[in-house]
XYZ file of C-alpha atoms in Angstrom:
628
model
C 65.005 -13.665 -59.019
C 63.756 -15.199 -62.248
C 64.973 -14.717 -65.815
C 62.776 -16.382 -68.446
C 63.675 -17.093 -72.109
C 60.947 -17.381 -74.698
C 62.054 -18.293 -78.278
C 59.896 -16.591 -80.844
C 59.238 -19.444 -83.365
C 57.972 -22.194 -80.978
C 55.220 -21.608 -78.458
C 57.047 -23.501 -75.737
C 58.718 -21.686 -72.831
C 62.128 -22.343 -71.370
C 62.081 -20.865 -67.814
C 65.333 -20.576 -65.899
C 65.551 -19.250 -62.282
C 68.385 -18.151 -60.040
C 68.071 -19.081 -56.342
C 69.925 -20.046 -53.202
C 73.397 -18.541 -52.762
C 73.524 -17.012 -56.236
C 73.900 -20.468 -57.807
C 72.069 -21.249 -61.015
C 69.044 -23.471 -60.744
C 68.006 -26.352 -63.050
C 65.087 -25.536 -65.419
C 62.016 -27.763 -65.191
C 61.740 -30.438 -67.939
C 59.414 -29.553 -70.811
C 58.640 -31.772 -73.859
C 60.380 -30.636 -76.982
C 61.926 -27.674 -75.301
C 65.521 -28.819 -75.639
C 65.176 -29.667 -79.321
C 63.662 -26.324 -80.121
C 66.396 -24.600 -78.216
C 69.059 -26.480 -80.194
C 67.377 -25.583 -83.456
C 67.200 -21.919 -82.525
C 70.766 -21.777 -81.262
C 72.579 -23.716 -83.930
C 75.836 -25.546 -83.493
C 77.426 -23.027 -81.211
C 74.520 -23.275 -78.851
C 75.169 -26.969 -78.377
C 78.632 -26.303 -76.908
C 77.277 -23.702 -74.530
C 74.517 -26.056 -73.484
C 77.096 -28.716 -72.592
C 78.977 -26.185 -70.422
C 75.701 -25.143 -68.768
C 74.993 -28.755 -67.973
C 78.338 -29.042 -66.191
C 77.499 -25.928 -64.163
C 74.116 -27.311 -63.255
C 75.655 -30.566 -62.021
C 78.112 -28.542 -59.865
C 75.329 -26.625 -58.144
C 72.753 -29.206 -56.970
C 71.475 -26.842 -54.324
C 69.884 -24.731 -57.029
C 67.427 -27.389 -58.112
C 64.941 -26.765 -55.356
C 65.125 -23.051 -55.999
C 64.452 -23.636 -59.689
C 61.359 -25.614 -58.876
C 60.159 -22.813 -56.560
C 60.538 -20.303 -59.366
C 57.408 -21.262 -61.321
C 55.599 -18.018 -60.648
C 52.293 -17.007 -62.182
C 52.047 -13.931 -64.348
C 53.173 -12.777 -67.746
C 56.565 -13.815 -68.962
C 59.156 -11.281 -70.022
C 60.972 -11.766 -73.286
C 64.529 -12.921 -72.551
C 67.877 -12.911 -74.298
C 68.892 -15.643 -76.656
C 69.789 -18.890 -74.868
C 73.581 -18.703 -75.432
C 73.812 -15.313 -73.767
C 71.566 -16.458 -70.940
C 73.751 -19.432 -70.184
C 76.860 -17.290 -70.093
C 75.175 -15.016 -67.507
C 74.270 -18.050 -65.440
C 77.904 -19.136 -65.352
C 79.195 -15.743 -64.205
C 76.600 -14.917 -61.480
C 77.505 -17.700 -58.952
C 81.109 -16.536 -58.727
C 80.051 -12.926 -58.223
C 77.582 -13.897 -55.475
C 80.164 -15.957 -53.628
C 82.663 -13.114 -53.623
C 80.032 -10.715 -52.173
C 79.266 -13.069 -49.269
C 82.814 -13.943 -48.141
C 84.044 -10.589 -46.781
C 87.699 -9.973 -46.043
C 89.052 -10.212 -42.463
C 91.976 -7.890 -43.144
C 91.002 -5.241 -40.564
C 90.376 -7.916 -37.953
C 93.771 -9.499 -38.605
C 95.440 -6.128 -38.164
C 93.571 -5.333 -34.915
C 94.125 -8.847 -33.564
C 97.856 -8.627 -34.258
C 98.000 -5.230 -32.507
C 96.827 -6.988 -29.322
C 99.957 -9.129 -29.470
C 98.336 -12.318 -30.749
C 99.613 -14.592 -33.500
C 97.845 -14.459 -36.871
C 98.305 -18.178 -37.498
C 94.693 -19.034 -36.655
C 93.039 -15.916 -38.096
C 91.159 -16.532 -41.373
C 91.614 -14.230 -44.335
C 87.915 -14.282 -45.145
C 84.783 -14.838 -43.108
C 83.884 -18.385 -42.225
C 80.739 -20.024 -40.884
C 80.248 -19.217 -37.171
C 78.532 -22.346 -35.807
C 81.545 -22.975 -33.537
C 81.205 -19.693 -31.586
C 80.004 -19.960 -27.962
C 79.638 -16.260 -27.043
C 79.440 -14.151 -30.190
C 76.610 -14.364 -32.776
C 76.876 -17.587 -34.820
C 76.892 -15.908 -38.200
C 79.635 -15.400 -40.741
C 82.682 -14.563 -38.629
C 86.369 -13.742 -38.626
C 86.908 -15.626 -35.337
C 87.912 -19.192 -34.738
C 87.247 -20.943 -31.415
C 90.840 -20.289 -30.388
C 90.452 -16.585 -31.111
C 87.246 -16.390 -29.090
C 88.954 -17.990 -26.090
C 91.936 -15.646 -26.269
C 89.765 -12.572 -26.673
C 87.656 -13.658 -23.688
C 90.764 -13.730 -21.515
C 91.844 -10.412 -22.983
C 88.504 -8.819 -22.090
C 88.858 -10.101 -18.505
C 92.349 -8.607 -18.153
C 91.304 -5.298 -19.653
C 88.321 -5.073 -17.298
C 90.503 -5.727 -14.254
C 92.965 -3.077 -15.409
C 90.173 -0.595 -16.083
C 88.815 -0.927 -12.549
C 92.280 -0.616 -11.043
C 93.120 2.431 -13.170
C 89.810 4.129 -12.432
C 90.219 3.608 -8.678
C 93.783 4.930 -8.757
C 92.744 8.353 -7.465
C 90.961 6.952 -4.412
C 93.762 4.538 -3.590
C 96.544 7.102 -3.909
C 94.537 9.611 -1.868
C 94.484 7.318 1.148
C 97.999 5.968 0.637
C 99.721 9.353 0.279
C 97.680 11.165 2.949
C 98.161 8.357 5.442
C 101.913 8.634 4.893
C 101.872 12.422 5.377
C 99.727 12.358 8.522
C 101.698 9.514 10.057
C 105.007 11.270 9.430
C 103.605 14.507 10.825
C 102.310 12.989 14.080
C 105.462 10.975 14.708
C 107.705 13.975 14.107
C 105.459 16.105 16.291
C 105.995 13.708 19.208
C 109.735 13.521 18.591
C 110.053 17.307 18.519
C 107.966 17.739 21.669
C 110.120 15.250 23.572
C 113.334 16.825 22.298
C 112.147 20.307 23.244
C 111.215 19.238 26.769
C 114.500 17.428 27.249
C 116.551 20.416 26.071
C 114.659 22.854 28.291
C 114.879 20.697 31.415
C 118.569 19.917 30.918
C 119.355 23.624 30.676
C 117.181 24.418 33.675
C 117.906 21.599 36.134
C 120.978 19.856 34.794
C 121.826 16.726 36.745
C 118.654 16.819 38.827
C 116.563 16.389 35.680
C 118.907 13.869 34.110
C 118.709 11.716 37.232
C 114.906 11.692 36.947
C 114.487 11.953 33.162
C 113.006 8.467 32.850
C 109.714 9.829 34.226
C 109.391 12.118 31.196
C 110.807 9.579 28.768
C 108.193 7.073 29.879
C 105.474 9.667 29.271
C 106.468 10.105 25.626
C 107.065 6.400 25.171
C 103.502 5.684 26.239
C 102.119 8.479 24.051
C 103.938 7.006 21.049
C 102.760 3.520 21.916
C 99.180 4.733 22.120
C 99.439 6.495 18.769
C 100.806 3.394 17.053
C 97.869 1.320 18.302
C 99.164 0.063 21.623
C 96.824 -0.971 24.414
C 97.281 2.204 26.457
C 94.650 3.947 28.549
C 95.575 7.597 28.189
C 93.865 8.796 31.355
C 95.459 6.157 33.558
C 98.830 6.760 31.938
C 98.652 10.526 32.560
C 97.500 9.999 36.150
C 100.463 7.720 36.680
C 102.833 10.330 35.219
C 101.731 13.059 37.650
C 101.846 10.650 40.587
C 105.418 9.634 39.749
C 106.418 13.261 39.233
C 105.026 14.138 42.654
C 107.056 11.347 44.244
C 110.301 12.575 42.656
C 109.714 16.233 43.464
C 108.639 15.477 47.000
C 112.007 13.832 47.602
C 113.848 16.771 46.030
C 112.142 19.392 48.185
C 112.599 17.295 51.333
C 116.181 16.022 51.113
C 116.477 15.898 54.892
C 114.212 12.836 55.041
C 114.492 9.259 53.886
C 111.372 7.913 52.131
C 110.615 4.228 51.729
C 108.724 2.800 48.741
C 105.577 2.411 50.814
C 105.800 6.016 51.944
C 106.213 7.261 48.359
C 103.201 5.210 47.308
C 101.224 6.993 50.000
C 102.523 10.318 48.675
C 101.273 9.549 45.150
C 97.737 9.050 46.455
C 97.567 12.740 47.321
C 97.999 13.925 43.735
C 94.292 14.523 43.163
C 93.372 15.737 46.643
C 96.167 18.256 47.181
C 96.526 19.358 43.544
C 100.232 20.113 44.045
C 100.595 20.946 40.336
C 97.629 23.274 40.228
C 95.034 22.831 37.486
C 97.566 21.833 34.820
C 97.111 18.036 35.118
C 93.348 18.282 34.723
C 93.514 20.573 31.705
C 96.355 18.688 30.064
C 94.592 15.369 30.522
C 91.517 16.631 28.681
C 93.563 18.183 25.896
C 95.975 15.292 25.398
C 93.296 12.615 25.633
C 90.894 14.006 23.076
C 93.678 15.205 20.724
C 95.428 11.824 20.702
C 92.168 9.933 20.329
C 91.252 12.065 17.313
C 94.723 11.862 15.753
C 95.118 8.122 16.195
C 91.595 7.341 15.015
C 91.952 9.598 11.984
C 95.166 7.866 10.913
C 93.513 4.492 11.499
C 90.666 5.672 9.276
C 93.137 6.539 6.529
C 94.607 3.054 6.916
C 91.210 1.363 6.622
C 90.263 3.491 3.621
C 93.550 2.593 1.959
C 93.119 -1.125 2.576
C 89.480 -1.233 1.440
C 90.232 0.728 -1.738
C 93.214 -1.491 -2.556
C 91.286 -4.702 -1.987
C 88.042 -3.789 -3.728
C 89.830 -2.387 -6.778
C 91.257 -5.856 -7.463
C 88.148 -7.441 -8.977
C 87.607 -11.083 -9.920
C 84.896 -11.157 -12.612
C 82.425 -14.034 -12.607
C 82.033 -16.333 -15.654
C 78.820 -14.505 -16.534
C 80.645 -11.191 -16.372
C 83.481 -12.485 -18.572
C 80.988 -13.618 -21.221
C 79.338 -10.199 -21.169
C 82.702 -8.439 -21.404
C 83.749 -10.583 -24.368
C 80.464 -9.932 -26.128
C 80.788 -6.189 -25.560
C 84.484 -5.647 -26.262
C 85.490 -8.248 -28.865
C 82.460 -9.699 -30.600
C 82.719 -6.700 -32.978
C 86.042 -8.244 -34.055
C 84.325 -11.514 -34.862
C 81.701 -9.671 -36.901
C 84.388 -7.929 -38.920
C 83.843 -4.568 -37.153
C 86.975 -4.088 -35.034
C 86.728 -0.288 -35.050
C 83.117 -0.146 -33.824
C 82.937 0.573 -30.076
C 80.150 -0.445 -27.669
C 77.167 1.822 -27.085
C 77.397 3.792 -23.832
C 74.175 2.412 -22.316
C 75.182 -1.101 -23.310
C 78.473 -0.605 -21.445
C 76.616 0.696 -18.374
C 74.478 -2.432 -18.086
C 77.515 -4.675 -18.464
C 79.504 -2.747 -15.843
C 76.591 -2.525 -13.419
C 76.212 -6.279 -13.636
C 79.927 -6.960 -13.238
C 80.345 -4.404 -10.396
C 77.054 -5.029 -8.604
C 78.707 -6.008 -5.306
C 81.091 -3.062 -5.405
C 78.111 -0.736 -5.724
C 76.690 -2.196 -2.499
C 79.837 -0.950 -0.741
C 78.874 2.627 -1.531
C 76.430 3.264 1.340
C 78.880 2.284 4.075
C 81.707 4.001 2.213
C 79.826 7.314 2.190
C 79.100 7.052 5.932
C 82.788 6.360 6.531
C 83.825 9.423 4.498
C 81.344 11.607 6.408
C 82.789 10.410 9.733
C 86.334 11.106 8.517
C 85.317 14.651 7.609
C 83.836 15.189 11.078
C 87.039 14.110 12.832
C 89.051 16.253 10.417
C 87.065 19.258 11.625
C 87.954 18.342 15.211
C 91.630 18.199 14.283
C 91.348 21.738 12.983
C 89.630 22.998 16.121
C 89.520 21.910 19.773
C 91.242 18.546 19.210
C 94.290 19.955 17.429
C 97.158 17.755 18.573
C 99.714 20.248 17.309
C 98.430 22.970 19.629
C 98.567 20.481 22.518
C 101.987 18.931 21.963
C 103.963 21.995 20.910
C 103.813 23.707 24.332
C 103.594 20.558 26.472
C 107.026 21.200 27.984
C 105.923 24.668 29.090
C 102.729 23.292 30.605
C 104.648 20.697 32.579
C 107.079 23.389 33.727
C 104.144 25.474 34.962
C 102.959 22.493 36.965
C 106.397 22.079 38.522
C 106.503 25.774 39.458
C 103.155 25.389 41.201
C 104.641 22.530 43.173
C 107.651 24.666 44.116
C 105.483 27.541 45.278
C 103.300 25.309 47.445
C 105.987 22.881 48.576
C 105.718 23.722 52.289
C 101.929 23.325 52.445
C 102.025 20.153 50.339
C 104.745 18.615 52.495
C 102.910 19.454 55.714
C 99.669 17.819 54.533
C 101.482 14.742 53.284
C 103.347 14.405 56.584
C 100.022 14.537 58.381
C 98.435 11.953 56.109
C 101.307 9.552 55.625
C 103.159 10.073 58.898
C 106.489 11.621 59.841
C 109.299 10.234 57.677
C 112.629 9.100 59.020
C 115.505 11.599 58.922
C 118.074 11.071 56.212
C 121.759 10.449 56.948
C 123.726 13.506 58.058
C 125.448 14.053 54.683
C 122.191 14.251 52.753
C 120.247 16.241 55.348
C 122.918 18.931 55.419
C 122.027 19.898 51.847
C 119.418 22.614 51.757
C 116.398 22.806 49.497
C 117.666 25.753 47.419
C 120.773 23.791 46.509
C 118.643 21.028 45.075
C 115.617 22.644 43.561
C 115.649 26.399 43.486
C 115.677 27.030 39.720
C 112.579 28.342 37.962
C 111.701 27.918 34.315
C 112.078 30.781 31.924
C 108.994 32.035 30.061
C 107.767 30.186 26.976
C 108.926 31.695 23.678
C 106.846 30.475 20.696
C 109.566 31.490 18.246
C 111.801 28.754 19.625
C 109.390 25.986 18.669
C 110.963 23.363 16.395
C 109.588 23.000 12.901
C 107.372 19.949 12.555
C 106.997 17.654 9.584
C 109.252 19.516 7.169
C 107.681 22.870 7.840
C 104.095 21.846 7.268
C 101.238 22.319 9.696
C 98.280 20.243 10.729
C 95.835 22.816 9.399
C 97.256 22.571 5.890
C 97.233 18.788 5.983
C 93.634 18.659 7.168
C 92.450 21.179 4.574
C 94.043 19.100 1.828
C 92.638 15.758 2.967
C 89.142 17.164 3.391
C 89.025 18.157 -0.280
C 90.254 14.740 -1.375
C 87.783 12.904 0.859
C 84.849 14.849 -0.530
C 85.826 13.843 -4.064
C 85.842 10.155 -3.115
C 82.217 10.067 -1.975
C 79.879 7.879 -4.073
C 82.920 6.476 -5.830
C 81.793 2.849 -5.999
C 78.276 3.516 -7.289
C 79.606 5.845 -9.996
C 82.411 3.490 -11.023
C 80.452 2.037 -14.021
C 79.749 5.541 -15.315
C 83.397 6.535 -14.938
C 84.575 3.465 -16.857
C 82.001 3.856 -19.631
C 82.975 7.495 -20.147
C 86.448 6.338 -21.127
C 86.836 6.892 -24.873
C 88.982 3.759 -25.052
C 85.972 1.694 -24.006
C 82.798 3.078 -25.592
C 81.645 5.237 -28.477
C 80.521 7.854 -25.951
C 77.088 9.028 -24.760
C 76.545 11.188 -27.860
C 76.886 8.265 -30.295
C 73.704 6.197 -30.240
C 73.472 4.690 -33.726
C 76.966 3.862 -34.971
C 77.913 1.707 -31.982
C 77.953 -1.963 -31.053
C 74.810 -3.075 -29.225
C 75.862 -6.672 -28.628
C 74.526 -7.990 -31.946
C 75.279 -5.461 -34.643
C 76.056 -1.822 -35.273
C 72.849 -0.094 -34.166
C 71.120 1.684 -31.281
C 71.023 -0.053 -27.878
C 67.384 -0.286 -26.780
C 67.191 -1.956 -23.294
C 66.832 0.303 -20.263
C 69.731 1.002 -17.894
C 69.674 -0.974 -14.650
C 69.803 0.660 -11.208
C 72.814 0.269 -8.899
C 73.466 -2.629 -6.553
C 73.158 -6.386 -6.510
C 69.397 -6.746 -6.074
C 68.700 -4.453 -9.037
C 70.520 -6.780 -11.440
C 67.840 -9.457 -11.407
C 66.682 -8.390 -14.879
C 70.027 -7.262 -16.262
C 69.846 -8.105 -19.994
C 73.614 -8.442 -20.398
C 75.066 -10.155 -17.316
C 73.788 -13.216 -15.496
C 73.935 -12.138 -11.829
C 72.993 -14.358 -8.889
C 71.426 -11.829 -6.533
C 70.980 -14.485 -3.820
C 74.752 -14.829 -3.273
C 76.402 -11.567 -2.191
C 80.170 -11.458 -2.492
C 81.628 -12.528 0.874
C 84.795 -10.516 0.351
C 82.846 -7.314 -0.289
C 80.710 -7.961 2.812
C 83.910 -8.180 4.872
C 84.994 -4.774 3.594
C 81.577 -3.341 4.414
C 81.952 -4.606 7.986
C 85.462 -3.119 8.276
C 84.116 0.266 7.188
C 81.230 0.009 9.649
C 83.557 -0.692 12.595
C 85.859 2.171 11.605
C 82.941 4.565 11.218
C 81.866 3.754 14.773
C 85.384 4.509 16.058
C 85.435 7.810 14.195
C 82.103 8.857 15.676
C 83.405 8.095 19.164
C 86.601 10.035 18.469
C 84.525 12.989 17.304
C 82.887 13.008 20.746
C 86.226 12.657 22.544
C 85.770 8.976 23.390
C 88.257 6.205 22.849
C 86.212 3.231 21.686
C 88.876 0.844 23.003
C 88.571 2.134 26.567
C 85.238 3.898 26.833
C 83.741 1.070 28.898
C 86.631 0.740 31.360
C 85.375 3.506 33.617
C 81.910 4.656 34.531
C 83.214 8.205 34.759
C 84.212 8.390 31.101
C 81.503 6.285 29.487
C 79.375 9.312 28.733
C 82.189 11.548 27.629
C 82.007 13.557 24.466
C 82.430 17.107 23.365
C 80.218 17.932 20.455
C 80.337 21.594 21.425
C 82.943 22.643 18.889
C 84.421 25.099 21.376
C 87.739 26.638 20.428
C 89.080 27.451 23.896
C 91.868 25.393 25.345
C 89.351 23.768 27.634
C 85.605 23.406 27.273
C 84.066 23.872 30.740
C 81.179 21.541 29.974
C 83.600 18.716 29.253
C 85.132 18.723 32.718
C 82.035 17.080 34.090
C 82.549 13.909 32.139
C 86.332 13.648 31.756
C 87.478 13.078 35.299
C 90.505 11.496 36.843
C 90.168 7.760 37.080
C 90.886 6.204 40.439
C 94.139 4.243 40.688
C 94.087 0.651 41.922
C 94.658 1.721 45.547
C 91.356 3.571 45.781
C 90.246 2.076 49.089
C 93.576 2.892 50.706
C 93.335 6.455 49.475
C 89.974 6.999 51.158
C 91.444 5.763 54.425
C 94.410 8.104 54.096
C 92.200 11.030 53.169
C 89.987 10.389 56.178
C 92.963 10.275 58.491
C 94.448 13.424 56.980
C 91.382 15.620 57.233
C 91.247 16.281 60.978
C 94.991 16.881 61.522
C 94.856 19.413 58.718
C 92.339 21.572 60.591
C 94.264 21.280 63.876
C 97.437 22.411 62.092
C 95.691 25.547 60.862
C 94.536 26.276 64.384
C 98.070 25.886 65.718
C 99.438 28.178 63.030
C 96.923 30.889 63.940
C 97.865 30.630 67.613
C 101.557 30.720 66.783
C 101.218 33.826 64.578
C 99.171 35.566 67.292
C 101.870 34.926 69.868
C 104.561 36.275 67.555
C 102.571 39.431 66.847
C 101.874 39.987 70.540
C 105.569 39.687 71.296
C 106.387 42.242 68.573
C 103.755 44.703 69.855
C 105.288 44.568 73.303
């Protein structure tokens, strides 16, 4: 801006310009100009001129600007020289005050974060020392920038942990509920069986109770992750039960260990317990596989959510977070929040690896929902374990009813046992084992898991699981919707765009690591995926495979141990106690003495037919004698 003075008597021109930072410039030398000015101004003008000279010596930067002010064109008439010089003295101070803005709001906001105000300037200072924020006039020192960078890192970590709180608590709380329910269900089933058998058989049961205790011990061990093959364990239970009952219904004989081992080999061939073992094996196996795998899935989901929610931002991410969250402080705009789209690009860059978890996470959630449906239907462990004592009692009654035929066939296959001592043989069968079980009364069932039911638990967890789908890919959007973080999607102009308060123009990046190659806010190395995140992806993939096997009724830990069960799987969704199509693939596995069993079976076949022939002849003779 130029202000030119032109005294009326002389033809000469005194031209004075203002330039630079509002400082007065030095007028160009002109012959006779100073003398004419003194004559026009008088004595008082001389004093003002001396003061103007002092001001000109104090502002050397204005000299170049004064020289650049010689502009062509007509000259405007100016005020008298004394008044002009007074204006020149006042303008530099006014310009300096306009440039150096106050940092009062920044000091207040900085103190609210818990930081000391010792290093915070009162007015803006030059920003050449800044490493992250724009190097313009600033309210931040280097120390402040470092502290605010660490603050932005902590706030980001807390934001991710807070936002993932729902997912983490879903898996933590539901795992606790399901685990408590299944454990209490097993405890109640064992207690119910023990009470019923004590009332029914008394000492006879108590003397043989370890057979039933071992059954529940193995079921609990399987549920808690033990290396238990359910089918082999159940086969062993029925074989041991046959040995004990065979001794009870034949007290007149003494049986050696070898003889009892031979007896156990007839469990499958003679079916002394009817069809109960086969049905119960199918029901227990698939229900326990589904229950254990589902709880394991809740455990894996809990662990993955807990681990991934604890982020460790990269240096490039920390720089971007500082620029987004606290560079407005350095620019004297502590109340201006980041633009929503700006926040999205920063979060997508910082959470690029977490977004890559999303695909495997969604597959895992889908598999959990499938197994949950099985728990509601044909694989409902509650409907299997509640009446297990009654089912075992039915099997024992079948053995009682067929005890004579079973004993005869075993004697033929295993040989005639030695008679017992006189004291034991004098005791008759009815004295030992003549009690029958009373009918099953559902009203006497114990309450499980504080009165809850599996159906209610499954319905609840299904709703929560559905809400957790696509969680990791939508995490940036969830964070940037937080009013504590951004100005909101509706505010596009009055928000921080990384440089000033204005609209954010760059496009929003897509999700995932590879899509961050052109992220304008965060430097992301797309060639180095996060190893920790890849480990979580693999854990989810393994668990998803287990869940799919459990949905089909297969135990992934044992599905290759037997050719008979390798192709097992329901998939029919039937709601009956037993699905007929499943009996073809879930068969009784052969015990280790398979070759011996075939020999025994071969030797027992022919005597069995001859016994029937003898019985027919004997009955005919008796009838003939009666007719006579």
